[in-house]
Coordinates of C-alpha atoms and ligand atoms in Angstrom, one line a residue:
M1 CA 76.9 -20.3 35.2
P2 CA 75.3 -18.3 32.4
T3 CA 71.5 -18.6 32.1
R4 CA 69.3 -17.9 29.2
I5 CA 66.0 -15.9 29.4
V6 CA 63.4 -16.0 26.7
V7 CA 60.8 -13.3 26.3
D8 CA 58.3 -14.5 23.6
P9 CA 56.2 -12.8 22.7
I10 CA 57.2 -9.3 23.8
T11 CA 53.9 -7.5 24.2
R12 CA 52.8 -3.9 23.9
I13 CA 54.4 -3.8 20.4
E14 CA 53.1 -4.3 16.9
G15 CA 53.6 -7.9 15.7
H16 CA 55.6 -10.7 17.2
L17 CA 59.1 -10.4 18.6
R18 CA 61.2 -12.9 20.5
I19 CA 64.2 -11.8 22.6
E20 CA 66.6 -14.3 24.1
V21 CA 69.3 -13.1 26.4
V22 CA 72.3 -14.7 28.1
L23 CA 72.6 -13.6 31.7
E24 CA 75.8 -13.8 33.8
G25 CA 75.1 -12.8 37.4
N26 CA 72.5 -10.1 36.9
K27 CA 73.9 -8.7 33.7
I28 CA 73.0 -9.4 30.1
T29 CA 76.0 -10.6 28.2
D30 CA 74.5 -11.7 24.9
A31 CA 71.2 -11.1 23.1
L32 CA 69.3 -12.4 20.1
S33 CA 66.4 -10.5 18.4
S34 CA 64.0 -12.6 16.3
G35 CA 61.0 -11.6 14.2
T36 CA 58.8 -14.7 14.5
L37 CA 56.1 -13.7 12.1
F38 CA 56.0 -13.4 8.3
R39 CA 53.6 -11.9 5.9
G40 CA 53.4 -11.0 2.3
I41 CA 53.7 -7.7 0.6
E42 CA 56.8 -7.4 -1.6
K43 CA 55.9 -10.4 -3.8
I44 CA 52.2 -9.6 -4.2
V45 CA 52.9 -6.2 -5.8
E46 CA 55.0 -7.7 -8.6
N47 CA 53.4 -7.3 -12.1
R48 CA 50.9 -4.8 -10.8
D49 CA 50.4 -1.2 -12.0
P50 CA 52.9 0.9 -10.1
R51 CA 50.2 3.6 -9.5
D52 CA 48.3 1.0 -7.4
V53 CA 51.2 -0.2 -5.2
W54 CA 50.8 2.3 -2.4
A55 CA 47.4 0.9 -1.6
F56 CA 48.9 -2.6 -1.0
V57 CA 52.1 -1.7 0.7
Q58 CA 50.3 0.8 3.0
R59 CA 48.7 -2.3 4.6
I60 CA 52.1 -3.4 5.8
C61 CA 51.1 -1.6 9.0
G62 CA 48.2 0.2 10.6
V63 CA 50.3 1.8 13.3
C64 CA 52.7 3.7 11.1
T65 CA 49.8 4.3 8.9
H66 CA 50.2 6.4 5.7
I67 CA 54.0 6.2 5.8
H68 CA 54.4 3.2 3.5
A69 CA 52.1 4.9 1.0
I70 CA 54.3 8.0 0.9
A71 CA 57.4 5.9 0.4
S72 CA 55.7 4.0 -2.4
V73 CA 54.3 7.0 -4.3
R74 CA 57.7 8.6 -4.0
A75 CA 59.4 5.5 -5.4
V76 CA 57.2 5.7 -8.5
E77 CA 57.6 9.4 -8.8
D78 CA 61.4 9.1 -8.5
A79 CA 61.5 6.4 -11.2
L80 CA 59.4 8.6 -13.6
D81 CA 60.8 12.0 -12.6
Y82 CA 57.3 12.9 -11.7
R83 CA 56.8 16.3 -9.9
I84 CA 54.0 17.0 -7.5
P85 CA 52.2 20.3 -6.9
K86 CA 53.0 22.5 -3.9
N87 CA 49.7 21.8 -2.1
A88 CA 50.4 18.0 -2.3
N89 CA 53.7 18.5 -0.6
Y90 CA 52.2 20.6 2.1
I91 CA 49.4 18.0 2.6
R92 CA 51.9 15.1 2.8
N93 CA 53.9 17.0 5.4
I94 CA 50.8 17.7 7.5
M95 CA 50.0 14.0 7.2
T96 CA 53.5 13.0 8.3
L97 CA 53.8 15.3 11.2
T98 CA 50.3 14.4 12.4
Q99 CA 51.3 10.8 12.3
F100 CA 54.5 11.5 14.3
V101 CA 52.5 13.3 17.0
Q102 CA 49.8 10.7 17.2
D103 CA 52.1 7.7 17.0
H104 CA 54.6 9.1 19.5
V105 CA 52.0 10.0 22.1
I106 CA 50.4 6.5 21.8
H107 CA 53.8 5.0 22.2
F108 CA 54.8 7.0 25.2
Y109 CA 51.6 6.4 27.2
H110 CA 50.2 3.2 25.9
L111 CA 53.1 1.0 24.6
H112 CA 55.9 2.2 26.8
G113 CA 54.5 4.2 29.7
F114 CA 54.0 1.2 32.0
D115 CA 57.7 0.3 31.8
W116 CA 58.1 3.5 33.8
I117 CA 54.7 4.0 35.5
D118 CA 53.5 1.6 38.2
V119 CA 49.7 1.3 38.1
V120 CA 49.4 -0.5 41.4
S121 CA 51.6 2.0 43.2
A122 CA 49.2 4.7 41.9
L123 CA 46.5 3.2 44.1
K124 CA 48.5 4.4 47.1
A125 CA 48.7 8.0 46.0
D126 CA 47.2 10.9 47.8
P127 CA 45.0 12.7 45.2
A128 CA 45.5 16.1 46.8
Q129 CA 49.3 15.7 46.6
T130 CA 48.9 14.4 43.0
S131 CA 47.0 17.5 42.2
A132 CA 49.7 19.7 43.8
L133 CA 52.4 17.8 41.7
A134 CA 50.4 18.2 38.5
Q135 CA 49.8 21.9 39.0
S136 CA 53.4 22.5 39.9
I137 CA 54.6 21.2 36.5
S138 CA 51.8 22.2 34.1
G139 CA 48.7 24.5 33.5
W140 CA 46.7 21.5 32.1
P141 CA 43.2 22.0 33.6
L142 CA 42.5 18.3 34.5
S143 CA 44.4 18.5 37.7
S144 CA 42.1 18.8 40.7
A145 CA 42.3 16.5 43.7
G146 CA 38.7 15.3 42.8
Y147 CA 39.7 14.5 39.3
F148 CA 42.7 12.3 40.4
R149 CA 40.5 10.7 43.1
D150 CA 38.0 9.7 40.4
V151 CA 40.8 8.2 38.3
Q152 CA 42.1 6.3 41.3
T153 CA 38.7 4.9 42.1
K154 CA 38.2 3.8 38.5
V155 CA 41.5 1.9 38.6
K156 CA 40.9 0.5 42.1
T157 CA 37.6 -0.9 41.0
L158 CA 39.3 -2.7 38.1
V159 CA 42.1 -4.0 40.4
E160 CA 39.6 -5.2 43.1
S161 CA 37.5 -6.9 40.5
G162 CA 40.5 -9.1 39.8
Q163 CA 40.2 -8.0 36.2
L164 CA 43.2 -5.7 35.5
G165 CA 42.3 -5.8 31.8
I166 CA 44.6 -3.5 30.0
F167 CA 46.7 -3.3 33.1
A168 CA 47.2 -7.1 33.5
N169 CA 50.5 -9.0 33.0
A170 CA 52.9 -6.4 34.1
Y171 CA 55.6 -6.4 36.8
W172 CA 53.8 -4.1 39.3
G173 CA 55.8 -3.5 42.4
H174 CA 59.1 -4.3 40.6
P175 CA 62.2 -2.6 42.3
A176 CA 63.2 -0.9 39.0
Y177 CA 60.1 1.3 39.2
R178 CA 61.2 4.6 40.7
L179 CA 58.3 7.0 40.6
P180 CA 56.5 8.0 43.8
P181 CA 52.8 7.0 44.0
E182 CA 51.6 10.5 43.1
A183 CA 53.6 10.6 39.8
N184 CA 52.3 7.2 39.0
L185 CA 48.7 8.3 39.5
M186 CA 49.3 11.3 37.3
G187 CA 50.8 9.0 34.6
V188 CA 47.8 6.7 34.8
A189 CA 45.4 9.6 34.4
H190 CA 47.3 10.8 31.3
Y191 CA 47.3 7.3 29.9
L192 CA 43.5 7.3 30.0
E193 CA 43.3 10.9 28.6
A194 CA 45.7 10.1 25.8
L195 CA 43.6 7.2 24.7
N196 CA 40.7 9.6 24.0
W197 CA 42.9 12.4 22.6
Q198 CA 44.6 10.3 19.9
K199 CA 41.4 9.7 18.0
E200 CA 40.9 13.5 17.6
I201 CA 44.3 14.2 16.0
A202 CA 43.7 11.2 13.6
K203 CA 40.9 13.3 12.1
V204 CA 43.5 15.3 10.2
H205 CA 44.2 12.1 8.2
A206 CA 40.5 11.6 7.6
V207 CA 40.1 15.1 6.2
F208 CA 43.0 14.8 3.7
G209 CA 43.0 11.1 3.1
G210 CA 39.3 10.1 3.6
K211 CA 40.1 7.9 6.7
N212 CA 42.5 6.7 9.2
P213 CA 44.3 4.2 9.3
H214 CA 45.3 3.9 5.7
P215 CA 44.3 7.3 4.2
N216 CA 44.2 7.6 0.4
Y217 CA 47.3 8.6 -1.6
L218 CA 48.0 9.3 -5.2
V219 CA 51.1 9.0 -7.5
G220 CA 51.6 12.6 -8.8
G221 CA 50.0 14.4 -5.9
M222 CA 47.3 13.8 -3.3
A223 CA 43.7 12.5 -3.6
S224 CA 42.4 15.6 -1.8
A225 CA 40.5 17.8 -4.2
I226 CA 40.5 21.5 -3.1
N227 CA 37.6 23.9 -3.6
I228 CA 37.4 26.4 -0.9
N229 CA 33.6 26.8 -1.4
G230 CA 32.8 23.2 -2.3
N231 CA 30.8 20.8 -0.2
N232 CA 32.6 17.5 -0.8
T233 CA 36.2 18.9 -1.1
I234 CA 38.9 20.3 1.1
N235 CA 37.0 23.6 1.9
I236 CA 37.3 26.3 4.5
E237 CA 35.3 24.3 7.0
R238 CA 37.6 21.3 6.7
L239 CA 40.7 23.5 6.8
N240 CA 39.4 25.1 10.0
L241 CA 38.7 21.6 11.5
V242 CA 42.3 20.7 10.8
K243 CA 43.5 24.0 12.4
T244 CA 41.5 23.2 15.6
K245 CA 42.9 19.6 15.8
I246 CA 46.4 21.0 15.4
E247 CA 45.8 23.5 18.2
E248 CA 44.4 20.8 20.5
A249 CA 47.5 18.6 19.7
Q250 CA 49.8 21.5 20.5
T251 CA 48.1 22.0 23.9
F252 CA 48.3 18.3 24.7
V253 CA 51.9 18.0 23.8
D254 CA 52.9 21.3 25.7
Q255 CA 50.8 20.7 28.8
V256 CA 50.8 16.9 29.2
L257 CA 53.5 15.0 27.3
M258 CA 56.4 17.4 27.8
P259 CA 55.9 18.0 31.5
D260 CA 55.4 14.3 32.0
I261 CA 58.5 13.2 30.2
L262 CA 60.7 15.6 32.1
A263 CA 59.1 14.7 35.4
I264 CA 59.5 11.0 34.8
A265 CA 63.0 11.3 33.3
N266 CA 64.1 13.1 36.4
F267 CA 63.4 10.0 38.5
Y268 CA 65.2 7.7 36.1
K269 CA 68.2 9.8 35.1
K270 CA 70.7 7.5 36.8
D271 CA 69.5 4.5 34.7
L272 CA 71.5 5.2 31.6
Y273 CA 71.8 1.7 30.1
G274 CA 70.6 0.7 26.7
G275 CA 72.9 2.8 24.4
G276 CA 73.3 0.2 21.6
V277 CA 75.3 0.2 18.4
R278 CA 76.8 3.7 18.5
N279 CA 75.9 4.4 14.8
Y280 CA 72.9 6.4 13.7
L281 CA 71.1 6.8 10.4
A282 CA 68.4 9.1 9.0
Y283 CA 67.4 9.4 5.3
G284 CA 66.0 12.8 6.1
G285 CA 62.4 13.9 5.5
V286 CA 59.5 16.4 5.6
P287 CA 60.7 18.6 2.7
T288 CA 59.5 22.2 3.2
V289 CA 60.1 22.8 -0.5
D290 CA 60.5 19.6 -2.5
V291 CA 61.8 16.1 -1.9
R292 CA 64.5 16.7 -4.4
N293 CA 65.9 19.5 -2.2
P294 CA 67.4 17.9 1.0
D295 CA 68.4 21.3 2.2
S296 CA 64.7 22.0 2.7
Y297 CA 64.1 19.0 5.0
L298 CA 62.7 19.6 8.4
F299 CA 64.6 16.4 9.5
P300 CA 68.1 16.4 8.1
G301 CA 69.5 13.1 6.8
G302 CA 72.9 11.5 7.3
I303 CA 75.1 9.1 9.2
V304 CA 76.8 9.5 12.6
L305 CA 79.4 6.8 13.3
D306 CA 80.7 5.7 16.7
R307 CA 78.8 8.6 18.5
D308 CA 81.1 11.1 16.9
L309 CA 78.9 14.2 16.4
S310 CA 81.8 16.1 14.8
K311 CA 81.2 14.4 11.4
V312 CA 78.1 13.5 9.5
Y313 CA 78.4 11.3 6.4
D314 CA 76.0 11.5 3.4
I315 CA 73.9 8.5 2.3
D316 CA 73.3 7.5 -1.3
L317 CA 70.3 5.2 -1.4
K318 CA 71.0 4.3 -5.0
D319 CA 74.6 3.3 -4.4
P320 CA 74.8 -0.6 -4.1
K321 CA 77.7 -0.2 -1.6
H322 CA 75.8 2.0 0.7
I323 CA 72.7 0.0 1.6
Q324 CA 72.6 -3.8 1.5
E325 CA 70.5 -6.4 3.1
F326 CA 72.1 -9.6 4.4
V327 CA 70.3 -12.9 5.1
T328 CA 73.1 -14.9 6.6
H329 CA 71.1 -15.2 9.9
S330 CA 67.6 -14.8 8.5
W331 CA 65.3 -17.4 7.0
Y332 CA 65.8 -16.3 3.4
R333 CA 67.8 -17.7 0.5
Y334 CA 70.4 -15.9 -1.5
D335 CA 72.8 -17.6 -4.0
D336 CA 75.6 -16.6 -1.7
P337 CA 74.5 -16.6 1.9
Q338 CA 77.3 -14.3 2.9
A339 CA 76.4 -11.6 0.3
G340 CA 74.8 -8.3 0.9
L341 CA 72.3 -7.2 -1.8
H342 CA 71.2 -3.7 -2.6
P343 CA 67.4 -3.5 -2.6
W344 CA 67.2 -3.1 -6.4
Q345 CA 68.9 -6.5 -6.5
G346 CA 67.1 -7.8 -3.5
R347 CA 65.4 -11.2 -3.2
T348 CA 62.5 -12.4 -1.2
E349 CA 62.7 -16.2 -0.9
A350 CA 62.1 -18.2 2.3
Q351 CA 64.5 -20.8 3.6
Y352 CA 63.2 -21.9 6.9
D353 CA 65.3 -24.2 9.2
G354 CA 64.3 -22.7 12.5
P355 CA 63.0 -24.2 15.7
K356 CA 59.8 -26.2 15.5
P357 CA 57.2 -26.7 18.2
P358 CA 57.9 -27.3 21.1
Y359 CA 60.3 -24.4 20.5
E360 CA 63.9 -24.9 21.4
N361 CA 66.3 -21.9 21.8
L362 CA 67.5 -19.9 18.9
D363 CA 71.1 -20.5 17.7
E364 CA 73.0 -17.3 16.9
N365 CA 75.4 -19.3 14.6
K366 CA 72.5 -20.3 12.3
R367 CA 69.5 -18.5 10.9
Y368 CA 67.2 -17.2 13.6
S369 CA 64.8 -14.5 12.3
W370 CA 62.3 -13.5 9.6
I371 CA 63.9 -10.1 9.6
K372 CA 66.6 -9.4 7.1
T373 CA 69.8 -7.5 8.2
P374 CA 70.2 -4.1 6.6
R375 CA 73.6 -2.5 6.9
W376 CA 75.1 0.9 5.7
Q377 CA 78.6 0.3 4.3
G378 CA 78.6 -2.9 6.2
K379 CA 77.7 -1.3 9.6
P380 CA 74.7 -1.7 11.8
M381 CA 72.7 1.5 12.3
E382 CA 70.1 2.6 14.8
V383 CA 67.2 4.6 13.2
G384 CA 64.4 6.5 14.8
P385 CA 63.8 9.7 16.8
L386 CA 67.1 9.4 18.7
A387 CA 69.0 8.9 15.4
R388 CA 67.2 11.9 13.8
F389 CA 68.0 14.2 16.8
I390 CA 71.6 13.1 16.9
I391 CA 72.0 13.7 13.2
G392 CA 70.0 17.0 13.4
Y393 CA 72.2 18.1 16.3
A394 CA 75.4 17.2 14.5
R395 CA 74.1 19.0 11.3
G396 CA 73.6 22.1 13.4
N397 CA 69.8 22.3 13.3
Q398 CA 69.2 25.1 15.8
R399 CA 65.7 24.1 16.8
M400 CA 66.7 20.5 17.5
R401 CA 69.7 21.6 19.4
T402 CA 67.7 24.0 21.6
L403 CA 65.2 21.3 22.4
V404 CA 67.9 18.8 23.4
D405 CA 70.0 21.3 25.3
D406 CA 67.1 22.7 27.3
A407 CA 65.8 19.3 28.2
L408 CA 69.2 18.0 29.3
K409 CA 69.8 21.2 31.3
K410 CA 66.5 20.8 33.1
L411 CA 67.5 17.2 33.9
D412 CA 71.1 18.1 34.7
L413 CA 72.4 15.5 32.3
P414 CA 75.3 15.7 29.7
L415 CA 74.8 15.2 26.0
S416 CA 76.2 11.7 26.3
A417 CA 73.1 10.7 28.3
L418 CA 71.2 10.6 25.0
F419 CA 73.0 7.4 24.2
S420 CA 70.7 5.3 26.4
T421 CA 67.2 3.8 26.7
L422 CA 66.1 7.0 28.6
G423 CA 67.7 9.2 25.9
R424 CA 65.8 7.3 23.2
T425 CA 62.5 7.9 25.0
L426 CA 63.4 11.5 25.6
A427 CA 64.3 12.1 22.0
R428 CA 60.9 10.7 20.9
A429 CA 59.1 13.2 23.1
L430 CA 61.3 16.1 21.8
E431 CA 60.5 15.0 18.3
T432 CA 56.8 15.1 19.2
K433 CA 57.3 18.7 20.3
Y434 CA 59.4 19.5 17.2
S435 CA 56.7 18.0 14.9
V436 CA 53.6 19.6 16.5
D437 CA 55.4 23.0 16.5
H438 CA 55.7 22.8 12.7
L439 CA 52.2 21.6 12.0
A440 CA 50.5 25.0 12.2
G441 CA 53.1 26.4 9.8
F442 CA 52.4 23.9 7.1
H443 CA 48.7 24.4 7.6
A444 CA 49.2 28.2 7.2
D445 CA 51.4 27.6 4.1
L446 CA 48.6 25.5 2.6
V447 CA 45.9 28.0 3.3
A448 CA 48.0 30.9 2.0
N449 CA 48.8 29.0 -1.2
I450 CA 45.1 28.2 -1.8
K451 CA 44.1 31.8 -1.1
A452 CA 46.7 32.9 -3.6
G453 CA 44.7 31.0 -6.2
D454 CA 46.6 27.7 -6.5
S455 CA 44.2 24.8 -5.8
A456 CA 46.2 22.1 -7.7
V457 CA 46.8 18.8 -5.8
F458 CA 47.6 16.5 -8.7
N459 CA 49.9 16.8 -11.7
P460 CA 48.4 14.8 -14.6
D461 CA 51.6 15.0 -16.8
K462 CA 52.9 11.5 -16.3
W463 CA 49.7 9.7 -15.2
D464 CA 49.4 7.9 -18.6
P465 CA 51.8 4.9 -18.7
S466 CA 52.3 5.4 -22.4
T467 CA 54.4 8.4 -21.5
W468 CA 56.7 6.3 -19.4
P469 CA 60.1 4.8 -20.5
A470 CA 60.1 1.0 -21.1
T471 CA 62.1 0.5 -18.0
A472 CA 62.7 2.7 -14.9
Q473 CA 63.8 2.3 -11.3
G474 CA 63.4 4.6 -8.3
V475 CA 63.6 4.9 -4.6
G476 CA 61.1 6.6 -2.3
Y477 CA 62.2 7.5 1.2
C478 CA 60.9 9.3 4.2
E479 CA 61.2 9.4 7.9
A480 CA 58.6 7.2 9.6
P481 CA 57.9 7.4 13.3
R482 CA 60.3 4.5 14.0
G483 CA 63.0 5.7 11.7
A484 CA 64.3 5.8 8.1
L485 CA 62.0 4.1 5.6
A486 CA 62.6 3.4 1.9
H487 CA 61.0 1.5 -0.9
W488 CA 62.9 0.5 -4.1
I489 CA 60.9 -0.2 -7.3
K490 CA 61.8 -1.4 -10.7
I491 CA 59.3 -0.8 -13.5
N492 CA 59.2 -2.8 -16.7
K493 CA 56.7 -2.0 -19.5
G494 CA 54.3 -0.2 -17.1
K495 CA 54.3 -3.0 -14.5
V496 CA 56.3 -3.6 -11.2
E497 CA 59.2 -5.9 -12.0
S498 CA 60.6 -5.9 -8.4
Y499 CA 59.8 -4.2 -5.2
Q500 CA 61.7 -4.1 -1.9
A501 CA 61.0 -2.2 1.3
V502 CA 63.5 -1.7 4.1
V503 CA 61.7 -0.4 7.1
P504 CA 62.8 1.1 10.4
T505 CA 62.3 -1.9 12.5
T506 CA 64.2 -4.0 10.0
W507 CA 67.3 -1.8 10.8
N508 CA 66.7 -1.9 14.5
A509 CA 65.6 -5.4 15.1
S510 CA 68.0 -7.0 12.6
P511 CA 69.8 -10.2 13.5
R512 CA 73.6 -10.7 13.1
D513 CA 75.1 -10.0 9.7
A514 CA 77.6 -12.0 7.7
Q515 CA 80.4 -10.6 9.8
G516 CA 78.7 -11.6 13.0
Q517 CA 78.0 -8.0 14.0
I518 CA 75.0 -7.8 16.3
G519 CA 72.0 -5.5 15.5
P520 CA 70.7 -2.4 17.4
Y521 CA 68.2 -4.2 19.7
E522 CA 70.7 -6.9 20.5
A523 CA 73.5 -4.4 21.2
S524 CA 71.2 -2.2 23.4
L525 CA 70.6 -5.1 25.8
L526 CA 74.3 -5.8 26.5
D527 CA 75.4 -4.9 30.0
T528 CA 71.9 -4.1 31.1
P529 CA 71.5 -5.1 34.8
L530 CA 68.3 -7.0 35.7
A531 CA 67.1 -6.4 39.3
N532 CA 65.0 -9.5 39.1
P533 CA 65.7 -11.9 36.2
D534 CA 62.3 -13.6 36.6
Q535 CA 60.8 -10.2 35.7
P536 CA 63.0 -8.6 33.1
L537 CA 61.5 -5.1 33.3
E538 CA 64.7 -3.4 32.2
L539 CA 64.9 -5.5 29.1
L540 CA 61.3 -4.6 28.2
R541 CA 62.0 -1.0 28.8
T542 CA 65.0 -1.0 26.4
I543 CA 63.3 -2.9 23.6
H544 CA 60.1 -0.8 24.0
S545 CA 62.2 2.4 23.8
F546 CA 62.7 1.6 20.1
D547 CA 58.9 1.3 19.6
P548 CA 59.2 -2.1 17.8
C549 CA 56.9 -2.8 14.9
L550 CA 57.4 -6.4 13.7
A551 CA 54.4 -6.1 11.4
C552 CA 56.5 -3.7 9.4
A553 CA 59.8 -5.5 9.7
T554 CA 58.5 -8.9 8.6
H555 CA 56.6 -7.8 5.6
L556 CA 58.1 -10.6 3.3
L557 CA 56.5 -13.7 2.0
N558 CA 56.4 -16.0 -0.9
R559 CA 54.6 -19.1 -1.8
E560 CA 57.1 -21.3 0.0
G561 CA 56.7 -19.1 3.0
E562 CA 53.0 -20.0 3.1
E563 CA 53.9 -23.6 3.2
M564 CA 56.1 -22.9 6.2
L565 CA 53.2 -21.4 7.9
N566 CA 51.4 -24.8 7.6
L567 CA 54.5 -26.4 9.2
R568 CA 53.9 -24.4 12.4
V569 CA 50.3 -25.3 12.6
I570 CA 50.9 -29.1 12.3
Ligands
NFE1 NI1 54.5 -0.7 11.6 FE1 56.7 1.4 10.7 C1 57.2 2.9 11.4 C2 57.5 1.6 9.1 S1 58.3 0.0 11.3 S2 55.4 0.9 12.4 O1 57.4 3.9 12.0 O2 57.9 1.7 8.1 O3 59.5 0.4 12.0
MG2 MG1 62.1 -5.8 2.8

């Protein structure tokens, strides 16, 4: 007799996600992913000055901070054929890679780590053996027996006080945890260290964008005036601070994150469930030269279908047949509920007929999510670090290939092991390494360009709306930490006529489409064995491996939507 498990809300993510699964025996045989929150961004930017939109849409999220601003300014720049100076491109790249490194480390330790690391088991560890383990895998200095004893005492005090605090509400002692106590203690120590470390790397955003989260952006360049001898500008002291933060990040990734992921993966390498939809999409990003030159992208774009790495398809974000959003199973209204609309034709209008309190189960034959359903040529697509590495690998990116091949060799796993929950988490760590390795290079390029006498960060040519055509449309895209991100804009007489964002978590967390095809989260759960259905740790592990951000995915709202919110409160 099949049973239904509901996990709502799933925690240690951004926003509110509900997962329902059907269980037969101890295996998941069906799954529904539902975004249960809605918000308002796409409608409130209508009729505004396109040059201001980045400041609104950046507020979609504070976790993938800055990334919606970059998509937005690029959408306007694409519509107006507006070029940016070289320095602005370098600064945007430094911002993006900084974001990848910070966000991925936070995800690995703070949002995902405790799906693999058992805090309560860490209390049983021998600090001397933990020290020996840590020193056998890394030269990181915080590795003495005394240091690990102090960490253990700190956690023990928390546990004995009955106030687990940040460590509460987990499935400690669950049989799907596989690390020995010493590895668990090392993981807990690095969890605490990473909390402190992440605020340091964020200073790079503060230097170039004034603050973090939500640094300042600018259509036509960056709002980071450069004067190497100035007091209140990007000067040599600020550039040296950035260099120091990049070096610290490099050390942390090389000596903490990378040894940890390989050590942990080694204990879990038989658990290769969670593969998902078999199709992978990346728009491509981090242009070393110019966004108009995809050959210069650090992250190659493209599509891999059915896990076949021998062929990569190109994406055209402006082709209405390539990218479409369906709402057949989402609480939105289209004239034809079966239709898929390209974002330039996209609509944002709520049609809520979902469960009301007390909440009954979702119905997969009806609407069941506030997330729309994006598809590429009608197919569901996984996006994110794993997709980027699969596409980079298939495109022949040598550095990505070496990172993947070396890691898999150390783990004694075949390439096909990537198509799993563990592979997704491994790919994110490899991407952190790939990103941090390129940060120093962009910093050096920026400094060299400034020293050569170019301090321009803004191109004033098209700032004045009187120079714009009466109507224009554009798309701005980038790779965000969680995957491919794009914003589509239509401009009419200097104002925003329509605006649509399709974000990474929309791709991954999407409900079924008009054809009934399930989305990436849903597909990734099928056939997952649960050791203890009352504590679905394996389910959490798989969903968390995508690093869900429902705040990003459910960025839609209209006035009817606000009324719906009242319904929930009554
Ligand atoms: Ni709110 Fe985001 C990223 C975007 S959503 S985290 O990365 O866009 O997937
Ligand atoms: Mg949208």
